[in-house]
N, CA, C and O atoms as a DFTB+ gen file, in Angstrom:
540 C
 N C O
     1  1      78.669      27.258     -25.807
     2  2      79.842      26.498     -25.429
     3  2      80.385      27.046     -24.114
     4  3      80.476      28.258     -23.917
     5  1      80.743      26.130     -23.224
     6  2      81.275      26.532     -21.933
     7  2      82.785      26.672     -21.990
     8  3      83.460      26.004     -22.773
     9  1      83.306      27.562     -21.136
    10  2      84.747      27.738     -21.051
    11  2      85.376      26.472     -20.475
    12  3      84.837      25.856     -19.556
    13  1      86.515      26.100     -21.029
    14  2      87.191      24.889     -20.606
    15  2      88.201      25.215     -19.514
    16  3      88.905      26.224     -19.572
    17  1      88.255      24.344     -18.526
    18  2      89.188      24.484     -17.411
    19  2      90.613      24.243     -17.867
    20  3      90.848      23.713     -18.953
    21  1      91.562      24.636     -17.029
    22  2      92.964      24.389     -17.338
    23  2      93.298      22.904     -17.288
    24  3      94.383      22.507     -17.712
    25  1      92.383      22.069     -16.778
    26  2      92.606      20.633     -16.698
    27  2      92.019      19.914     -17.912
    28  3      91.544      18.784     -17.794
    29  1      92.048      20.553     -19.060
    30  2      91.369      19.984     -20.222
    31  2      92.229      19.037     -21.053
    32  3      91.708      18.407     -21.973
    33  1      93.518      18.911     -20.766
    34  2      94.353      17.917     -21.430
    35  2      94.733      16.878     -20.388
    36  3      95.315      17.193     -19.350
    37  1      94.390      15.627     -20.690
    38  2      94.537      14.544     -19.717
    39  2      95.274      13.384     -20.385
    40  3      94.975      13.022     -21.523
    41  1      96.241      12.804     -19.667
    42  2      96.855      11.552     -20.087
    43  2      96.134      10.451     -19.323
    44  3      96.118      10.450     -18.092
    45  1      95.540       9.519     -20.051
    46  2      94.749       8.433     -19.486
    47  2      95.511       7.125     -19.681
    48  3      95.699       6.679     -20.812
    49  1      95.945       6.517     -18.595
    50  2      96.713       5.266     -18.629
    51  2      95.810       4.130     -18.166
    52  3      95.431       4.072     -16.997
    53  1      95.466       3.228     -19.081
    54  2      94.618       2.091     -18.742
    55  2      95.529       0.915     -18.409
    56  3      96.306       0.452     -19.243
    57  1      95.413       0.441     -17.158
    58  2      96.287      -0.633     -16.685
    59  2      95.605      -1.989     -16.642
    60  3      96.287      -3.014     -16.658
    61  1      94.280      -2.025     -16.587
    62  2      93.562      -3.295     -16.526
    63  2      92.154      -3.106     -17.073
    64  3      91.563      -2.031     -16.967
    65  1      91.640      -4.171     -17.657
    66  2      90.238      -4.222     -18.074
    67  2      89.710      -5.567     -17.598
    68  3      90.139      -6.620     -18.072
    69  1      88.768      -5.520     -16.651
    70  2      88.172      -6.729     -16.106
    71  2      86.673      -6.640     -16.281
    72  3      86.042      -5.695     -15.807
    73  1      86.093      -7.628     -16.966
    74  2      84.653      -7.636     -17.238
    75  2      84.204      -6.334     -17.901
    76  3      83.169      -5.773     -17.539
    77  1      84.981      -5.858     -18.869
    78  2      84.717      -4.628     -19.614
    79  2      84.753      -3.369     -18.752
    80  3      84.208      -2.343     -19.156
    81  1      85.376      -3.419     -17.584
    82  2      85.540      -2.261     -16.713
    83  2      87.016      -1.891     -16.706
    84  3      87.865      -2.693     -16.316
    85  1      87.318      -0.664     -17.142
    86  2      88.704      -0.190     -17.234
    87  2      89.148       0.405     -15.911
    88  3      88.370       1.053     -15.211
    89  1      90.425       0.172     -15.575
    90  2      91.023       0.726     -14.359
    91  2      92.391       1.265     -14.718
    92  3      93.065       0.744     -15.607
    93  1      92.794       2.308     -14.021
    94  2      94.110       2.855     -14.307
    95  2      94.362       4.165     -13.604
    96  3      93.892       4.402     -12.491
    97  1      95.128       5.023     -14.290
    98  2      95.567       6.302     -13.732
    99  2      95.357       7.392     -14.765
   100  3      95.241       7.126     -15.961
   101  1      95.311       8.633     -14.278
   102  2      95.287       9.752     -15.216
   103  2      96.041      10.917     -14.619
   104  3      96.208      11.023     -13.404
   105  1      96.495      11.794     -15.505
   106  2      97.323      12.934     -15.141
   107  2      96.822      14.142     -15.913
   108  3      96.421      14.019     -17.070
   109  1      96.843      15.311     -15.279
   110  2      96.519      16.555     -15.961
   111  2      97.789      17.139     -16.541
   112  3      98.870      16.949     -15.983
   113  1      97.677      17.838     -17.638
   114  2      98.846      18.346     -18.356
   115  2      99.733      19.239     -17.508
   116  3     100.950      19.252     -17.693
   117  1      99.149      19.983     -16.585
   118  2      99.958      20.923     -15.811
   119  2     100.149      20.519     -14.350
   120  3     100.638      21.318     -13.553
   121  1      99.771      19.295     -13.988
   122  2      99.971      18.797     -12.627
   123  2     100.774      17.502     -12.677
   124  3     100.583      16.685     -13.577
   125  1     101.670      17.314     -11.713
   126  2     102.495      16.110     -11.684
   127  2     101.818      14.970     -10.926
   128  3     102.317      13.845     -10.935
   129  1     100.706      15.241     -10.280
   130  2     100.066      14.238      -9.444
   131  2      99.382      13.151     -10.260
   132  3      98.932      13.378     -11.383
   133  1      99.316      11.971      -9.668
   134  2      98.647      10.825     -10.266
   135  2      97.277      10.671      -9.621
   136  3      97.142      10.776      -8.401
   137  1      96.267      10.424     -10.438
   138  2      94.917      10.173      -9.968
   139  2      94.500       8.812     -10.486
   140  3      94.763       8.486     -11.643
   141  1      93.856       8.012      -9.652
   142  2      93.427       6.676     -10.072
   143  2      91.941       6.671     -10.390
   144  3      91.165       7.445      -9.832
   145  1      91.561       5.772     -11.308
   146  2      90.139       5.563     -11.576
   147  2      89.869       4.066     -11.572
   148  3      90.728       3.269     -11.950
   149  1      88.670       3.692     -11.142
   150  2      88.311       2.277     -11.080
   151  2      87.242       1.905     -12.108
   152  3      86.814       0.752     -12.174
   153  1      86.816       2.879     -12.904
   154  2      85.894       2.630     -14.015
   155  2      85.869       3.890     -14.879
   156  3      86.272       4.965     -14.434
   157  1      85.398       3.751     -16.100
   158  2      85.329       4.922     -16.975
   159  2      84.307       5.926     -16.461
   160  3      84.517       7.132     -16.592
   161  1      83.199       5.454     -15.876
   162  2      82.239       6.431     -15.352
   163  2      82.830       7.196     -14.175
   164  3      82.543       8.382     -14.013
   165  1      83.650       6.548     -13.350
   166  2      84.348       7.248     -12.268
   167  2      85.263       8.322     -12.851
   168  3      85.270       9.457     -12.375
   169  1      86.035       7.969     -13.878
   170  2      86.926       8.924     -14.541
   171  2      86.143      10.111     -15.104
   172  3      86.532      11.262     -14.906
   173  1      85.045       9.833     -15.803
   174  2      84.251      10.898     -16.422
   175  2      83.622      11.818     -15.381
   176  3      83.643      13.038     -15.544
   177  1      83.066      11.255     -14.322
   178  2      82.423      12.079     -13.287
   179  2      83.434      12.956     -12.559
   180  3      83.157      14.125     -12.288
   181  1      84.604      12.402     -12.240
   182  2      85.649      13.194     -11.576
   183  2      86.059      14.381     -12.443
   184  3      86.167      15.506     -11.955
   185  1      86.284      14.129     -13.717
   186  2      86.755      15.185     -14.601
   187  2      85.666      16.177     -14.943
   188  3      85.958      17.355     -15.151
   189  1      84.437      15.745     -15.007
   190  2      83.349      16.677     -15.249
   191  2      83.203      17.635     -14.063
   192  3      82.907      18.815     -14.250
   193  1      83.410      17.131     -12.848
   194  2      83.371      18.001     -11.664
   195  2      84.453      19.068     -11.741
   196  3      84.213      20.229     -11.408
   197  1      85.638      18.674     -12.178
   198  2      86.722      19.644     -12.326
   199  2      86.356      20.719     -13.335
   200  3      86.601      21.904     -13.109
   201  1      85.771      20.303     -14.443
   202  2      85.403      21.269     -15.478
   203  2      84.263      22.170     -15.043
   204  3      84.064      23.248     -15.603
   205  1      83.510      21.722     -14.034
   206  2      82.452      22.565     -13.471
   207  2      82.980      23.487     -12.389
   208  3      82.203      24.209     -11.765
   209  1      84.288      23.480     -12.153
   210  2      84.890      24.413     -11.221
   211  2      85.303      23.840      -9.889
   212  3      85.837      24.572      -9.056
   213  1      85.078      22.546      -9.648
   214  2      85.502      21.948      -8.376
   215  2      87.024      21.874      -8.328
   216  3      87.681      21.738      -9.360
   217  1      87.564      21.964      -7.142
   218  2      89.016      21.827      -6.971
   219  2      89.408      20.374      -7.182
   220  3      88.616      19.479      -6.889
   221  1      90.624      20.114      -7.689
   222  2      91.056      18.730      -7.852
   223  2      91.064      18.025      -6.497
   224  3      91.494      18.589      -5.491
   225  1      90.586      16.792      -6.493
   226  2      90.612      16.023      -5.251
   227  2      92.047      15.630      -4.943
   228  3      92.940      15.805      -5.771
   229  1      92.257      15.106      -3.767
   230  2      93.603      14.699      -3.397
   231  2      94.099      13.611      -4.329
   232  3      93.386      12.643      -4.591
   233  1      95.302      13.761      -4.827
   234  2      95.837      12.730      -5.706
   235  2      96.086      11.443      -4.937
   236  3      96.317      11.465      -3.728
   237  1      96.035      10.314      -5.652
   238  2      96.332       9.045      -5.010
   239  2      97.813       8.951      -4.694
   240  3      98.196       8.350      -3.690
   241  1      98.644       9.533      -5.532
   242  2     100.086       9.513      -5.326
   243  2     100.694      10.818      -5.790
   244  3     100.845      11.031      -6.993
   245  1     101.052      11.710      -4.852
   246  2     101.776      12.905      -5.290
   247  2     103.174      12.493      -5.743
   248  3     103.868      11.773      -5.025
   249  1     103.586      12.934      -6.904
   250  2     104.890      12.558      -7.435
   251  2     105.568      13.744      -8.065
   252  3     104.931      14.732      -8.427
   253  1     106.846      13.631      -8.186
   254  2     107.592      14.598      -8.975
   255  2     107.426      14.199     -10.429
   256  3     107.361      13.012     -10.746
   257  1     107.356      15.181     -11.311
   258  2     107.036      14.900     -12.714
   259  2     107.988      13.903     -13.351
   260  3     107.567      13.160     -14.236
   261  1     109.252      13.850     -12.945
   262  2     110.170      12.908     -13.581
   263  2     109.991      11.486     -13.061
   264  3     110.596      10.562     -13.604
   265  1     109.175      11.284     -12.022
   266  2     108.919       9.942     -11.492
   267  2     107.688       9.292     -12.109
   268  3     107.437       8.111     -11.870
   269  1     106.928      10.023     -12.884
   270  2     105.648       9.526     -13.389
   271  2     105.855       8.552     -14.546
   272  3     106.605       8.832     -15.480
   273  1     105.188       7.423     -14.471
   274  2     105.170       6.464     -15.564
   275  2     103.932       6.755     -16.400
   276  3     102.812       6.444     -15.995
   277  1     104.138       7.352     -17.565
   278  2     103.007       7.792     -18.382
   279  2     102.608       6.774     -19.437
   280  3     102.151       7.149     -20.516
   281  1     102.773       5.512     -19.145
   282  2     102.347       4.466     -20.067
   283  2     101.401       3.530     -19.346
   284  3     101.711       3.034     -18.262
   285  1     100.250       3.290     -19.945
   286  2      99.336       2.316     -19.393
   287  2      99.785       0.913     -19.757
   288  3     100.441       0.721     -20.781
   289  1      99.445      -0.070     -18.938
   290  2      99.817      -1.461     -19.213
   291  2      99.070      -2.000     -20.424
   292  3      99.575      -2.873     -21.129
   293  1      97.861      -1.481     -20.670
   294  2      97.067      -1.922     -21.822
   295  2      97.050      -0.860     -22.914
   296  3      97.247      -1.178     -24.086
   297  1      96.819       0.391     -22.548
   298  2      96.766       1.476     -23.537
   299  2      96.964       2.813     -22.836
   300  3      96.716       2.951     -21.638
   301  1      97.420       3.797     -23.616
   302  2      97.618       5.149     -23.112
   303  2      96.985       6.123     -24.103
   304  3      97.202       6.022     -25.311
   305  1      96.204       7.061     -23.583
   306  2      95.510       8.024     -24.423
   307  2      95.825       9.442     -23.972
   308  3      95.990       9.708     -22.782
   309  1      95.906      10.345     -24.940
   310  2      95.976      11.776     -24.648
   311  2      94.627      12.352     -25.047
   312  3      94.236      12.326     -26.214
   313  1      93.937      12.865     -24.059
   314  2      92.580      13.350     -24.244
   315  2      92.588      14.873     -24.166
   316  3      93.065      15.448     -23.188
   317  1      92.061      15.521     -25.197
   318  2      91.942      16.990     -25.213
   319  2      90.473      17.360     -25.275
   320  3      89.771      17.056     -26.240
   321  1      90.033      18.015     -24.234
   322  2      88.656      18.499     -24.200
   323  2      88.691      19.930     -24.726
   324  3      89.245      20.822     -24.082
   325  1      88.100      20.144     -25.889
   326  2      88.132      21.465     -26.509
   327  2      86.914      22.304     -26.143
   328  3      87.023      23.509     -25.917
   329  1      85.759      21.657     -26.087
   330  2      84.511      22.367     -25.802
   331  2      83.638      21.515     -24.901
   332  3      83.764      20.292     -24.840
   333  1      82.742      22.212     -24.201
   334  2      81.670      21.548     -23.465
   335  2      80.382      22.254     -23.839
   336  3      80.258      23.469     -23.685
   337  1      79.445      21.500     -24.321
   338  2      78.147      22.058     -24.696
   339  2      77.090      21.188     -24.033
   340  3      77.075      19.973     -24.232
   341  1      76.203      21.794     -23.244
   342  2      75.182      21.057     -22.498
   343  2      75.798      19.952     -21.646
   344  3      75.268      18.842     -21.583
   345  1      76.918      20.257     -20.992
   346  2      77.655      19.311     -20.143
   347  2      78.134      18.075     -20.892
   348  3      78.370      17.039     -20.271
   349  1      78.279      18.158     -22.180
   350  2      78.838      17.068     -22.979
   351  2      80.194      17.525     -23.504
   352  3      80.404      18.716     -23.733
   353  1      81.092      16.603     -23.691
   354  2      82.455      16.928     -24.102
   355  2      82.627      16.793     -25.612
   356  3      82.052      15.907     -26.244
   357  1      83.427      17.689     -26.169
   358  2      83.856      17.589     -27.563
   359  2      85.361      17.811     -27.568
   360  3      85.875      18.651     -26.829
   361  1      86.062      17.056     -28.405
   362  2      87.515      17.214     -28.462
   363  2      88.160      16.140     -29.302
   364  3      87.597      15.681     -30.295
   365  1      89.366      15.740     -28.885
   366  2      90.086      14.700     -29.617
   367  2      90.767      13.771     -28.626
   368  3      91.069      14.147     -27.494
   369  1      90.997      12.556     -29.082
   370  2      91.704      11.563     -28.283
   371  2      92.750      10.909     -29.167
   372  3      92.468      10.516     -30.299
   373  1      93.962      10.798     -28.636
   374  2      95.040      10.146     -29.375
   375  2      95.468       8.899     -28.608
   376  3      95.769       8.962     -27.417
   377  1      95.490       7.771     -29.302
   378  2      96.005       6.534     -28.738
   379  2      97.519       6.624     -28.907
   380  3      98.026       6.486     -30.020
   381  1      98.240       6.853     -27.815
   382  2      99.659       7.188     -27.904
   383  2     100.528       6.061     -28.453
   384  3     101.540       6.332     -29.099
   385  1     100.162       4.813     -28.214
   386  2     100.965       3.706     -28.737
   387  2     100.959       3.650     -30.265
   388  3     101.934       3.217     -30.879
   389  1      99.873       4.082     -30.864
   390  2      99.771       4.031     -32.331
   391  2      99.852       5.423     -32.971
   392  3      99.988       5.541     -34.189
   393  1      99.768       6.473     -32.146
   394  2      99.756       7.871     -32.608
   395  2      98.518       8.176     -33.456
   396  3      98.523       9.138     -34.224
   397  1      97.470       7.379     -33.327
   398  2      96.230       7.590     -34.070
   399  2      95.321       8.526     -33.275
   400  3      95.041       8.278     -32.103
   401  1      94.861       9.607     -33.920
   402  2      94.015      10.597     -33.260
   403  2      92.638      10.621     -33.904
   404  3      92.505      10.551     -35.126
   405  1      91.617      10.721     -33.060
   406  2      90.230      10.737     -33.514
   407  2      89.509      11.868     -32.786
   408  3      89.700      12.060     -31.586
   409  1      88.684      12.615     -33.513
   410  2      87.837      13.633     -32.904
   411  2      86.562      12.985     -32.396
   412  3      86.084      12.011     -32.978
   413  1      86.007      13.517     -31.314
   414  2      84.727      13.026     -30.817
   415  2      83.809      14.208     -30.576
   416  3      84.259      15.311     -30.263
   417  1      82.498      13.961     -30.727
   418  2      81.504      15.028     -30.593
   419  2      80.683      14.916     -29.322
   420  3      79.895      15.809     -29.010
   421  1      80.860      13.821     -28.582
   422  2      80.102      13.634     -27.345
   423  2      80.870      12.699     -26.423
   424  3      81.792      12.003     -26.848
   425  1      80.482      12.696     -25.176
   426  2      81.115      11.809     -24.205
   427  2      80.822      10.356     -24.557
   428  3      81.684       9.494     -24.388
   429  1      79.625      10.075     -25.041
   430  2      79.289       8.713     -25.448
   431  2      80.172       8.254     -26.604
   432  3      80.636       7.114     -26.621
   433  1      80.402       9.131     -27.558
   434  2      81.279       8.805     -28.676
   435  2      82.716       8.568     -28.174
   436  3      83.400       7.663     -28.653
   437  1      83.163       9.376     -27.218
   438  2      84.477       9.179     -26.605
   439  2      84.576       7.789     -25.979
   440  3      85.561       7.082     -26.193
   441  1      83.567       7.396     -25.213
   442  2      83.568       6.071     -24.597
   443  2      83.608       4.962     -25.637
   444  3      84.290       3.955     -25.445
   445  1      82.893       5.136     -26.723
   446  2      82.891       4.150     -27.800
   447  2      84.280       4.004     -28.416
   448  3      84.718       2.886     -28.687
   449  1      84.970       5.104     -28.639
   450  2      86.315       5.080     -29.214
   451  2      87.277       4.362     -28.267
   452  3      88.059       3.514     -28.698
   453  1      87.220       4.700     -26.985
   454  2      88.096       4.048     -26.007
   455  2      87.789       2.560     -25.944
   456  3      88.705       1.737     -25.927
   457  1      86.519       2.210     -25.909
   458  2      86.118       0.807     -25.844
   459  2      86.643       0.026     -27.049
   460  3      87.149      -1.086     -26.897
   461  1      86.524       0.605     -28.241
   462  2      87.023      -0.064     -29.447
   463  2      88.518      -0.324     -29.374
   464  3      89.000      -1.333     -29.889
   465  1      89.253       0.576     -28.741
   466  2      90.703       0.402     -28.614
   467  2      91.050      -0.607     -27.526
   468  3      91.984      -1.392     -27.691
   469  1      90.322      -0.599     -26.430
   470  2      90.705      -1.407     -25.273
   471  2      90.402      -2.886     -25.400
   472  3      91.222      -3.715     -25.005
   473  1      89.269      -3.230     -25.932
   474  2      88.898      -4.644     -25.955
   475  2      89.905      -5.460     -26.769
   476  3      90.402      -6.466     -26.263
   477  1      90.225      -5.072     -28.002
   478  2      91.252      -5.831     -28.727
   479  2      92.655      -5.647     -28.139
   480  3      93.492      -6.542     -28.258
   481  1      92.921      -4.505     -27.508
   482  2      94.255      -4.238     -26.968
   483  2      94.591      -5.180     -25.824
   484  3      95.768      -5.377     -25.521
   485  1      93.596      -5.764     -25.185
   486  2      93.870      -6.722     -24.131
   487  2      94.563      -7.955     -24.696
   488  3      95.434      -8.532     -24.046
   489  1      94.181      -8.359     -25.900
   490  2      94.735      -9.560     -26.515
   491  2      95.947      -9.239     -27.371
   492  3      96.970      -9.919     -27.298
   493  1      95.824      -8.207     -28.174
   494  2      96.928      -7.759     -29.017
   495  2      96.619      -6.356     -29.504
   496  3      95.460      -5.942     -29.525
   497  1      97.638      -5.633     -29.890
   498  2      97.440      -4.272     -30.397
   499  2      96.697      -4.351     -31.720
   500  3      97.020      -5.167     -32.582
   501  1      95.697      -3.491     -31.867
   502  2      94.937      -3.487     -33.111
   503  2      95.423      -2.381     -34.018
   504  3      96.117      -1.465     -33.577
   505  1      95.069      -2.463     -35.248
   506  2      95.460      -1.455     -36.239
   507  2      94.733      -0.146     -35.951
   508  3      93.533      -0.156     -35.676
   509  1      95.449       0.990     -36.009
   510  2      94.787       2.277     -35.767
   511  2      93.689       2.570     -36.777
   512  3      92.753       3.307     -36.466
   513  1      93.779       2.022     -37.960
   514  2      92.757       2.293     -38.973
   515  2      91.441       1.609     -38.636
   516  3      90.411       1.933     -39.227
   517  1      91.457       0.662     -37.691
   518  2      90.213      -0.011     -37.337
   519  2      89.385       0.794     -36.334
   520  3      88.238       0.445     -36.055
   521  1      89.960       1.868     -35.792
   522  2      89.189       2.750     -34.914
   523  2      88.309       3.654     -35.756
   524  3      88.801       4.412     -36.591
   525  1      87.021       3.572     -35.536
   526  2      86.086       4.383     -36.308
   527  2      85.124       5.053     -35.350
   528  3      84.828       4.536     -34.273
   529  1      84.654       6.185     -35.753
   530  2      83.657       6.894     -34.958
   531  2      82.305       6.257     -35.208
   532  3      81.922       6.011     -36.352
   533  1      81.578       5.988     -34.120
   534  2      80.247       5.410     -34.247
   535  2      79.316       6.405     -34.909
   536  3      79.353       7.599     -34.612
   537  1      78.483       5.907     -35.805
   538  2      77.544       6.792     -36.503
   539  2      76.131       6.386     -36.219
   540  3      75.196       7.013     -36.719
């Protein structure tokens, strides 16, 4: 297991989903800056670089912490990366609107959980009990 960076707790705000591509903002637990993503793979690659020791890139919008809007237009998630094994993530994700938390064992499983929440969330909020880990 690899040591986790101080940027291992992330608030993920999804503001739009177009053609199954999520767009939005994310924030690190100890930084007030806003970072934008234009797809989930962009989000994952940026954060994996940070966990590999790269310095955070320039934020899209430097803000004071009290100015930050920590709610996504479609969904908001609190992502905790607990471990990295073979460059894969393990941890938990909480859908903040429903307070439902799910553990994940891989980055692919994480993407599946987010996808299950986002697709129905575009039309209406879904029940937290309908989120299941892919087996």
